[in-house]
PDB file of C-alpha atoms in Angstrom:
ATOM      1  CA  UNK H   1     -45.374  19.218   5.072  1.00 60.00           C
ATOM      2  CA  UNK H   2     -42.448  16.835   5.411  1.00 67.00           C
ATOM      3  CA  UNK H   3     -42.511  14.452   2.457  1.00 93.00           C
ATOM      4  CA  UNK H   4     -40.582  11.633   4.150  1.00 97.00           C
ATOM      5  CA  UNK H   5     -40.759  11.689   7.916  1.00 97.00           C
ATOM      6  CA  UNK H   6     -38.984   9.341  10.269  1.00 97.00           C
ATOM      7  CA  UNK H   7     -39.015   9.044  14.028  1.00 97.00           C
ATOM      8  CA  UNK H   8     -37.252   9.294  16.324  1.00 97.00           C
ATOM      9  CA  UNK H   9     -34.583  11.800  15.294  1.00 97.00           C
ATOM     10  CA  UNK H  10     -32.195  10.572  17.976  1.00 97.00           C
ATOM     11  CA  UNK H  11     -32.011   7.180  19.649  1.00 97.00           C
ATOM     12  CA  UNK H  12     -29.557   6.393  22.421  1.00 97.00           C
ATOM     13  CA  UNK H  13     -29.680   2.899  23.853  1.00 97.00           C
ATOM     14  CA  UNK H  14     -27.578   0.201  25.433  1.00 97.00           C
ATOM     15  CA  UNK H  15     -26.162  -2.912  23.839  1.00 97.00           C
ATOM     16  CA  UNK H  16     -28.573  -5.797  23.746  1.00 97.00           C
ATOM     17  CA  UNK H  17     -31.713  -3.678  23.610  1.00 98.00           C
ATOM     18  CA  UNK H  18     -34.348  -3.803  20.873  1.00 97.00           C
ATOM     19  CA  UNK H  19     -35.466  -0.616  19.139  1.00 97.00           C
ATOM     20  CA  UNK H  20     -37.634   0.516  16.227  1.00 98.00           C
ATOM     21  CA  UNK H  21     -37.519   3.389  13.766  1.00 98.00           C
ATOM     22  CA  UNK H  22     -40.638   4.454  11.904  1.00 98.00           C
ATOM     23  CA  UNK H  23     -40.931   6.031   8.466  1.00 98.00           C
ATOM     24  CA  UNK H  24     -43.823   7.481   6.519  1.00 97.00           C
ATOM     25  CA  UNK H  25     -43.980   9.143   3.119  1.00 97.00           C
ATOM     26  CA  UNK H  26     -46.826  11.258   1.746  1.00 96.00           C
ATOM     27  CA  UNK H  27     -45.511  11.494  -1.816  1.00 95.00           C
ATOM     28  CA  UNK H  28     -47.526   8.590  -3.162  1.00 95.00           C
ATOM     29  CA  UNK H  29     -44.317   6.757  -4.070  1.00 94.00           C
ATOM     30  CA  UNK H  30     -44.302   3.020  -4.680  1.00 92.00           C
ATOM     31  CA  UNK H  31     -40.817   2.272  -3.369  1.00 94.00           C
ATOM     32  CA  UNK H  32     -39.259   2.829   0.044  1.00 95.00           C
ATOM     33  CA  UNK H  33     -35.763   2.177   1.358  1.00 95.00           C
ATOM     34  CA  UNK H  34     -33.600   2.043   4.430  1.00 96.00           C
ATOM     35  CA  UNK H  35     -30.023   3.325   4.128  1.00 95.00           C
ATOM     36  CA  UNK H  36     -27.266   3.256   6.723  1.00 96.00           C
ATOM     37  CA  UNK H  37     -24.697   6.058   6.823  1.00 96.00           C
ATOM     38  CA  UNK H  38     -21.627   5.293   8.882  1.00 92.00           C
ATOM     39  CA  UNK H  39     -19.104   7.685  10.399  1.00 89.00           C
ATOM     40  CA  UNK H  40     -17.256   7.905   7.070  1.00 87.00           C
ATOM     41  CA  UNK H  41     -20.470   9.152   5.447  1.00 88.00           C
ATOM     42  CA  UNK H  42     -20.811   6.195   3.102  1.00 92.00           C
ATOM     43  CA  UNK H  43     -24.458   5.565   2.142  1.00 93.00           C
ATOM     44  CA  UNK H  44     -25.233   1.871   2.116  1.00 91.00           C
ATOM     45  CA  UNK H  45     -28.587   0.452   1.105  1.00 92.00           C
ATOM     46  CA  UNK H  46     -30.072  -2.031   3.547  1.00 94.00           C
ATOM     47  CA  UNK H  47     -33.580  -2.798   2.343  1.00 93.00           C
ATOM     48  CA  UNK H  48     -36.031  -1.795  -0.336  1.00 93.00           C
ATOM     49  CA  UNK H  49     -39.768  -2.399  -0.573  1.00 93.00           C
ATOM     50  CA  UNK H  50     -41.938  -1.896  -3.609  1.00 91.00           C
ATOM     51  CA  UNK H  51     -45.661  -1.790  -2.902  1.00 88.00           C
ATOM     52  CA  UNK H  52     -45.131  -3.558   0.438  1.00 85.00           C
ATOM     53  CA  UNK H  53     -43.036  -6.296  -1.159  1.00 90.00           C
ATOM     54  CA  UNK H  54     -39.379  -6.776  -0.159  1.00 91.00           C
ATOM     55  CA  UNK H  55     -37.168  -6.450  -3.229  1.00 88.00           C
ATOM     56  CA  UNK H  56     -33.734  -5.804  -1.718  1.00 85.00           C
ATOM     57  CA  UNK H  57     -32.085  -7.256   1.348  1.00 85.00           C
ATOM     58  CA  UNK H  58     -28.419  -6.351   1.220  1.00 84.00           C
ATOM     59  CA  UNK H  59     -26.916  -9.069   3.421  1.00 76.00           C
ATOM     60  CA  UNK H  60     -28.072  -7.270   6.511  1.00 86.00           C
ATOM     61  CA  UNK H  61     -27.896  -9.290   9.773  1.00 90.00           C
ATOM     62  CA  UNK H  62     -31.106 -11.022  10.788  1.00 92.00           C
ATOM     63  CA  UNK H  63     -31.279  -8.718  13.785  1.00 95.00           C
ATOM     64  CA  UNK H  64     -32.629  -6.095  11.400  1.00 95.00           C
ATOM     65  CA  UNK H  65     -36.218  -6.664  10.337  1.00 94.00           C
ATOM     66  CA  UNK H  66     -38.090  -4.238   8.115  1.00 95.00           C
ATOM     67  CA  UNK H  67     -41.876  -4.131   7.950  1.00 94.00           C
ATOM     68  CA  UNK H  68     -44.100  -2.367   5.451  1.00 94.00           C
ATOM     69  CA  UNK H  69     -47.756  -2.356   6.531  1.00 93.00           C
ATOM     70  CA  UNK H  70     -48.656  -0.328   3.433  1.00 93.00           C
ATOM     71  CA  UNK H  71     -46.749   1.406   0.677  1.00 91.00           C
ATOM     72  CA  UNK H  72     -46.604   4.687   2.616  1.00 96.00           C
ATOM     73  CA  UNK H  73     -44.893   3.180   5.649  1.00 96.00           C
ATOM     74  CA  UNK H  74     -41.630   1.309   6.185  1.00 97.00           C
ATOM     75  CA  UNK H  75     -40.457   0.601   9.701  1.00 97.00           C
ATOM     76  CA  UNK H  76     -37.176  -0.882  10.888  1.00 97.00           C
ATOM     77  CA  UNK H  77     -36.870  -3.027  13.986  1.00 97.00           C
ATOM     78  CA  UNK H  78     -33.451  -3.903  15.369  1.00 97.00           C
ATOM     79  CA  UNK H  79     -32.942  -6.689  17.914  1.00 97.00           C
ATOM     80  CA  UNK H  80     -29.989  -7.170  20.248  1.00 97.00           C
ATOM     81  CA  UNK H  81     -28.311  -3.886  19.356  1.00 97.00           C
ATOM     82  CA  UNK H  82     -24.513  -3.894  19.005  1.00 97.00           C
ATOM     83  CA  UNK H  83     -21.955  -1.087  19.180  1.00 96.00           C
ATOM     84  CA  UNK H  84     -21.376  -1.379  15.433  1.00 94.00           C
ATOM     85  CA  UNK H  85     -25.009  -0.524  14.761  1.00 96.00           C
ATOM     86  CA  UNK H  86     -24.296   3.077  15.750  1.00 97.00           C
ATOM     87  CA  UNK H  87     -24.913   5.161  12.618  1.00 97.00           C
ATOM     88  CA  UNK H  88     -27.427   7.454  10.987  1.00 98.00           C
ATOM     89  CA  UNK H  89     -30.304   5.547   9.399  1.00 98.00           C
ATOM     90  CA  UNK H  90     -32.109   7.218   6.527  1.00 98.00           C
ATOM     91  CA  UNK H  91     -35.478   6.268   5.178  1.00 97.00           C
ATOM     92  CA  UNK H  92     -36.097   7.203   1.549  1.00 97.00           C
ATOM     93  CA  UNK H  93     -38.743   6.816  -1.119  1.00 96.00           C
ATOM     94  CA  UNK H  94     -38.873   7.015  -4.906  1.00 93.00           C
ATOM     95  CA  UNK H  95     -41.666   6.988  -7.485  1.00 91.00           C
ATOM     96  CA  UNK H  96     -40.416   3.632  -8.711  1.00 84.00           C
ATOM     97  CA  UNK H  97     -37.467   1.372  -8.015  1.00 82.00           C
ATOM     98  CA  UNK H  98     -34.219   3.014  -9.066  1.00 79.00           C
ATOM     99  CA  UNK H  99     -35.760   6.452  -9.429  1.00 83.00           C
ATOM    100  CA  UNK H 100     -34.845   9.739  -7.711  1.00 91.00           C
ATOM    101  CA  UNK H 101     -34.639   9.303  -3.953  1.00 94.00           C
ATOM    102  CA  UNK H 102     -36.329  11.530  -1.404  1.00 96.00           C
ATOM    103  CA  UNK H 103     -34.667  11.083   1.973  1.00 97.00           C
ATOM    104  CA  UNK H 104     -36.070  11.527   5.436  1.00 97.00           C
ATOM    105  CA  UNK H 105     -34.137  13.600   7.987  1.00 96.00           C
ATOM    106  CA  UNK H 106     -32.417  10.570   9.453  1.00 97.00           C
ATOM    107  CA  UNK H 107     -32.292   8.836  12.819  1.00 98.00           C
ATOM    108  CA  UNK H 108     -29.008   9.018  14.681  1.00 97.00           C
ATOM    109  CA  UNK H 109     -28.660   5.757  16.588  1.00 97.00           C
ATOM    110  CA  UNK H 110     -26.052   5.576  19.327  1.00 97.00           C
ATOM    111  CA  UNK H 111     -25.455   2.256  21.041  1.00 97.00           C
ATOM    112  CA  UNK H 112     -23.511   2.425  24.303  1.00 97.00           C
TER     113      UNK H 112
ATOM    114  CA  UNK X   1     -22.708  -5.547 -10.048  1.00 81.00           C
ATOM    115  CA  UNK X   2     -22.311  -1.825 -10.503  1.00 86.00           C
ATOM    116  CA  UNK X   3     -19.370  -0.095  -8.824  1.00 92.00           C
ATOM    117  CA  UNK X   4     -19.075   3.695  -8.561  1.00 96.00           C
ATOM    118  CA  UNK X   5     -15.799   5.428  -7.737  1.00 97.00           C
ATOM    119  CA  UNK X   6     -15.822   9.096  -6.755  1.00 98.00           C
ATOM    120  CA  UNK X   7     -12.912  11.527  -6.650  1.00 97.00           C
ATOM    121  CA  UNK X   8     -11.620  13.492  -4.903  1.00 98.00           C
ATOM    122  CA  UNK X   9     -12.677  12.558  -1.381  1.00 97.00           C
ATOM    123  CA  UNK X  10     -12.059  16.115  -0.215  1.00 98.00           C
ATOM    124  CA  UNK X  11     -11.937  19.341  -2.211  1.00 98.00           C
ATOM    125  CA  UNK X  12     -11.196  22.843  -1.039  1.00 98.00           C
ATOM    126  CA  UNK X  13     -11.711  25.844  -3.335  1.00 98.00           C
ATOM    127  CA  UNK X  14     -11.735  29.601  -2.981  1.00 98.00           C
ATOM    128  CA  UNK X  15     -15.092  31.311  -3.034  1.00 98.00           C
ATOM    129  CA  UNK X  16     -15.935  32.299  -6.586  1.00 97.00           C
ATOM    130  CA  UNK X  17     -13.817  29.572  -8.158  1.00 98.00           C
ATOM    131  CA  UNK X  18     -15.176  26.445  -9.844  1.00 98.00           C
ATOM    132  CA  UNK X  19     -15.322  22.955  -8.358  1.00 98.00           C
ATOM    133  CA  UNK X  20     -15.370  19.683 -10.270  1.00 98.00           C
ATOM    134  CA  UNK X  21     -16.153  16.244  -8.832  1.00 98.00           C
ATOM    135  CA  UNK X  22     -15.755  13.154 -10.980  1.00 98.00           C
ATOM    136  CA  UNK X  23     -17.288   9.694 -10.825  1.00 98.00           C
ATOM    137  CA  UNK X  24     -16.624   6.559 -12.819  1.00 98.00           C
ATOM    138  CA  UNK X  25     -18.960   3.605 -13.114  1.00 97.00           C
ATOM    139  CA  UNK X  26     -18.384   0.023 -14.145  1.00 96.00           C
ATOM    140  CA  UNK X  27     -21.639  -1.137 -15.763  1.00 94.00           C
ATOM    141  CA  UNK X  28     -21.991   0.206 -19.293  1.00 93.00           C
ATOM    142  CA  UNK X  29     -25.750  -0.469 -19.106  1.00 92.00           C
ATOM    143  CA  UNK X  30     -26.235   2.134 -16.353  1.00 93.00           C
ATOM    144  CA  UNK X  31     -28.481   4.906 -17.603  1.00 93.00           C
ATOM    145  CA  UNK X  32     -29.373   7.139 -14.657  1.00 94.00           C
ATOM    146  CA  UNK X  33     -26.855   9.349 -12.831  1.00 96.00           C
ATOM    147  CA  UNK X  34     -28.039  11.593  -9.967  1.00 96.00           C
ATOM    148  CA  UNK X  35     -26.039  13.869  -7.684  1.00 98.00           C
ATOM    149  CA  UNK X  36     -26.957  14.459  -4.053  1.00 98.00           C
ATOM    150  CA  UNK X  37     -25.851  17.212  -1.686  1.00 98.00           C
ATOM    151  CA  UNK X  38     -25.705  16.596   2.044  1.00 98.00           C
ATOM    152  CA  UNK X  39     -25.138  19.565   4.325  1.00 97.00           C
ATOM    153  CA  UNK X  40     -23.797  18.953   7.814  1.00 94.00           C
ATOM    154  CA  UNK X  41     -26.389  17.161   9.950  1.00 93.00           C
ATOM    155  CA  UNK X  42     -28.958  17.155   7.173  1.00 96.00           C
ATOM    156  CA  UNK X  43     -30.399  14.633   4.752  1.00 97.00           C
ATOM    157  CA  UNK X  44     -29.012  14.042   1.253  1.00 97.00           C
ATOM    158  CA  UNK X  45     -30.960  16.018  -1.334  1.00 97.00           C
ATOM    159  CA  UNK X  46     -31.077  15.551  -5.079  1.00 96.00           C
ATOM    160  CA  UNK X  47     -29.533  18.558  -6.820  1.00 97.00           C
ATOM    161  CA  UNK X  48     -29.300  17.403 -10.422  1.00 97.00           C
ATOM    162  CA  UNK X  49     -29.541  14.199 -12.438  1.00 95.00           C
ATOM    163  CA  UNK X  50     -28.854  13.082 -15.981  1.00 94.00           C
ATOM    164  CA  UNK X  51     -29.937  10.159 -18.094  1.00 91.00           C
ATOM    165  CA  UNK X  52     -27.786   8.387 -20.636  1.00 85.00           C
ATOM    166  CA  UNK X  53     -29.536   9.879 -23.636  1.00 84.00           C
ATOM    167  CA  UNK X  54     -28.016  13.327 -22.972  1.00 84.00           C
ATOM    168  CA  UNK X  55     -24.431  14.441 -22.546  1.00 91.00           C
ATOM    169  CA  UNK X  56     -24.854  17.529 -20.393  1.00 94.00           C
ATOM    170  CA  UNK X  57     -27.422  19.169 -18.192  1.00 94.00           C
ATOM    171  CA  UNK X  58     -27.305  22.569 -16.478  1.00 96.00           C
ATOM    172  CA  UNK X  59     -29.233  24.169 -13.673  1.00 95.00           C
ATOM    173  CA  UNK X  60     -28.012  27.669 -12.831  1.00 96.00           C
ATOM    174  CA  UNK X  61     -24.516  27.279 -11.319  1.00 97.00           C
ATOM    175  CA  UNK X  62     -24.407  23.495 -11.425  1.00 98.00           C
ATOM    176  CA  UNK X  63     -23.965  21.212 -14.396  1.00 98.00           C
ATOM    177  CA  UNK X  64     -23.411  17.526 -14.950  1.00 98.00           C
ATOM    178  CA  UNK X  65     -21.601  16.003 -17.915  1.00 97.00           C
ATOM    179  CA  UNK X  66     -21.692  12.378 -18.984  1.00 96.00           C
ATOM    180  CA  UNK X  67     -19.160  10.492 -21.089  1.00 95.00           C
ATOM    181  CA  UNK X  68     -20.699   7.091 -21.821  1.00 93.00           C
ATOM    182  CA  UNK X  69     -17.688   5.851 -23.745  1.00 94.00           C
ATOM    183  CA  UNK X  70     -15.322   6.463 -20.862  1.00 94.00           C
ATOM    184  CA  UNK X  71     -18.018   5.602 -18.290  1.00 96.00           C
ATOM    185  CA  UNK X  72     -17.607   8.713 -16.242  1.00 95.00           C
ATOM    186  CA  UNK X  73     -19.728  11.663 -15.236  1.00 97.00           C
ATOM    187  CA  UNK X  74     -18.837  14.889 -13.476  1.00 98.00           C
ATOM    188  CA  UNK X  75     -20.450  17.597 -11.381  1.00 98.00           C
ATOM    189  CA  UNK X  76     -19.395  21.160 -12.107  1.00 98.00           C
ATOM    190  CA  UNK X  77     -20.162  24.019  -9.725  1.00 98.00           C
ATOM    191  CA  UNK X  78     -19.297  27.505 -10.949  1.00 98.00           C
ATOM    192  CA  UNK X  79     -18.957  30.725  -8.938  1.00 98.00           C
ATOM    193  CA  UNK X  80     -18.864  28.761  -5.702  1.00 98.00           C
ATOM    194  CA  UNK X  81     -20.433  30.242  -2.582  1.00 97.00           C
ATOM    195  CA  UNK X  82     -20.046  29.352   1.115  1.00 96.00           C
ATOM    196  CA  UNK X  83     -23.436  27.585   1.057  1.00 97.00           C
ATOM    197  CA  UNK X  84     -22.021  25.132  -1.485  1.00 98.00           C
ATOM    198  CA  UNK X  85     -19.935  23.605   1.321  1.00 98.00           C
ATOM    199  CA  UNK X  86     -21.294  20.096   1.846  1.00 98.00           C
ATOM    200  CA  UNK X  87     -20.705  16.428   1.056  1.00 98.00           C
ATOM    201  CA  UNK X  88     -21.646  15.541  -2.505  1.00 98.00           C
ATOM    202  CA  UNK X  89     -22.563  12.026  -3.625  1.00 98.00           C
ATOM    203  CA  UNK X  90     -22.809  10.674  -7.133  1.00 98.00           C
ATOM    204  CA  UNK X  91     -24.810   7.544  -7.930  1.00 96.00           C
ATOM    205  CA  UNK X  92     -25.617   5.295 -10.865  1.00 95.00           C
ATOM    206  CA  UNK X  93     -28.312   2.790 -11.745  1.00 91.00           C
ATOM    207  CA  UNK X  94     -29.693   0.954 -14.754  1.00 87.00           C
ATOM    208  CA  UNK X  95     -33.373   0.480 -15.414  1.00 76.00           C
ATOM    209  CA  UNK X  96     -35.278  -0.651 -12.367  1.00 74.00           C
ATOM    210  CA  UNK X  97     -32.155  -1.419 -10.367  1.00 80.00           C
ATOM    211  CA  UNK X  98     -30.871  -0.043  -7.095  1.00 85.00           C
ATOM    212  CA  UNK X  99     -28.870   3.172  -7.010  1.00 90.00           C
ATOM    213  CA  UNK X 100     -25.201   2.593  -6.224  1.00 92.00           C
ATOM    214  CA  UNK X 101     -23.543   5.541  -4.493  1.00 95.00           C
ATOM    215  CA  UNK X 102     -20.015   6.845  -4.705  1.00 96.00           C
ATOM    216  CA  UNK X 103     -18.006   7.367  -1.535  1.00 96.00           C
ATOM    217  CA  UNK X 104     -18.757  11.086  -1.294  1.00 97.00           C
ATOM    218  CA  UNK X 105     -16.714  14.290  -1.694  1.00 98.00           C
ATOM    219  CA  UNK X 106     -16.439  16.799   1.111  1.00 97.00           C
ATOM    220  CA  UNK X 107     -16.382  20.222  -0.564  1.00 98.00           C
ATOM    221  CA  UNK X 108     -15.194  23.210   1.429  1.00 98.00           C
ATOM    222  CA  UNK X 109     -15.536  26.747   0.083  1.00 98.00           C
ATOM    223  CA  UNK X 110     -12.973  29.092   1.583  1.00 95.00           C
ATOM    224  CA  UNK X 111     -14.046  32.750   1.902  1.00 91.00           C
TER     225      UNK X 111
END
């Protein structure tokens, strides 16, 4: 069983489109995150939710909107995609905020 | 806020030799220091972590040391093997605060 699963694995789309990435964790963790990893491999936190409540929003453009319907799910919707949004997006969870992270397998987003 | 610097950015060692990656952090209140390994095309995975109440922790061929006075911590890999080739990330956090990652070290093990 995959502990943190995200879909899709690959996403290729054109500039201006809107897309969503879904994430689910079956670890019973309270906290979930979205990270962006750019071509230089740097891991940058975007959002964090604790028990469905937003606790971190790292100056991410308003085009990015996370949604957490329950503490096991954290989805990411991106409007008006731009070339610079191309990256690998990782979902992660932890037992509590700041604790050990369990990452999903990532979604490679390519905007053309 | 916390800032984590990681060195070197790339490291190449002969198989069987040791590898050391070092990180420094800025916030003296940080108390949790994990290390993640990311193989090519895969997700980062936690390989070892240490809390500020201990100075060293070992798990088979890997160890982490922490120097709170100097605000640095290091990852040591002994008897390196080809499967150790990956990007390694250090991170730091304090209490219920976000993890701040270092820039990553690409480790290559040469056969």
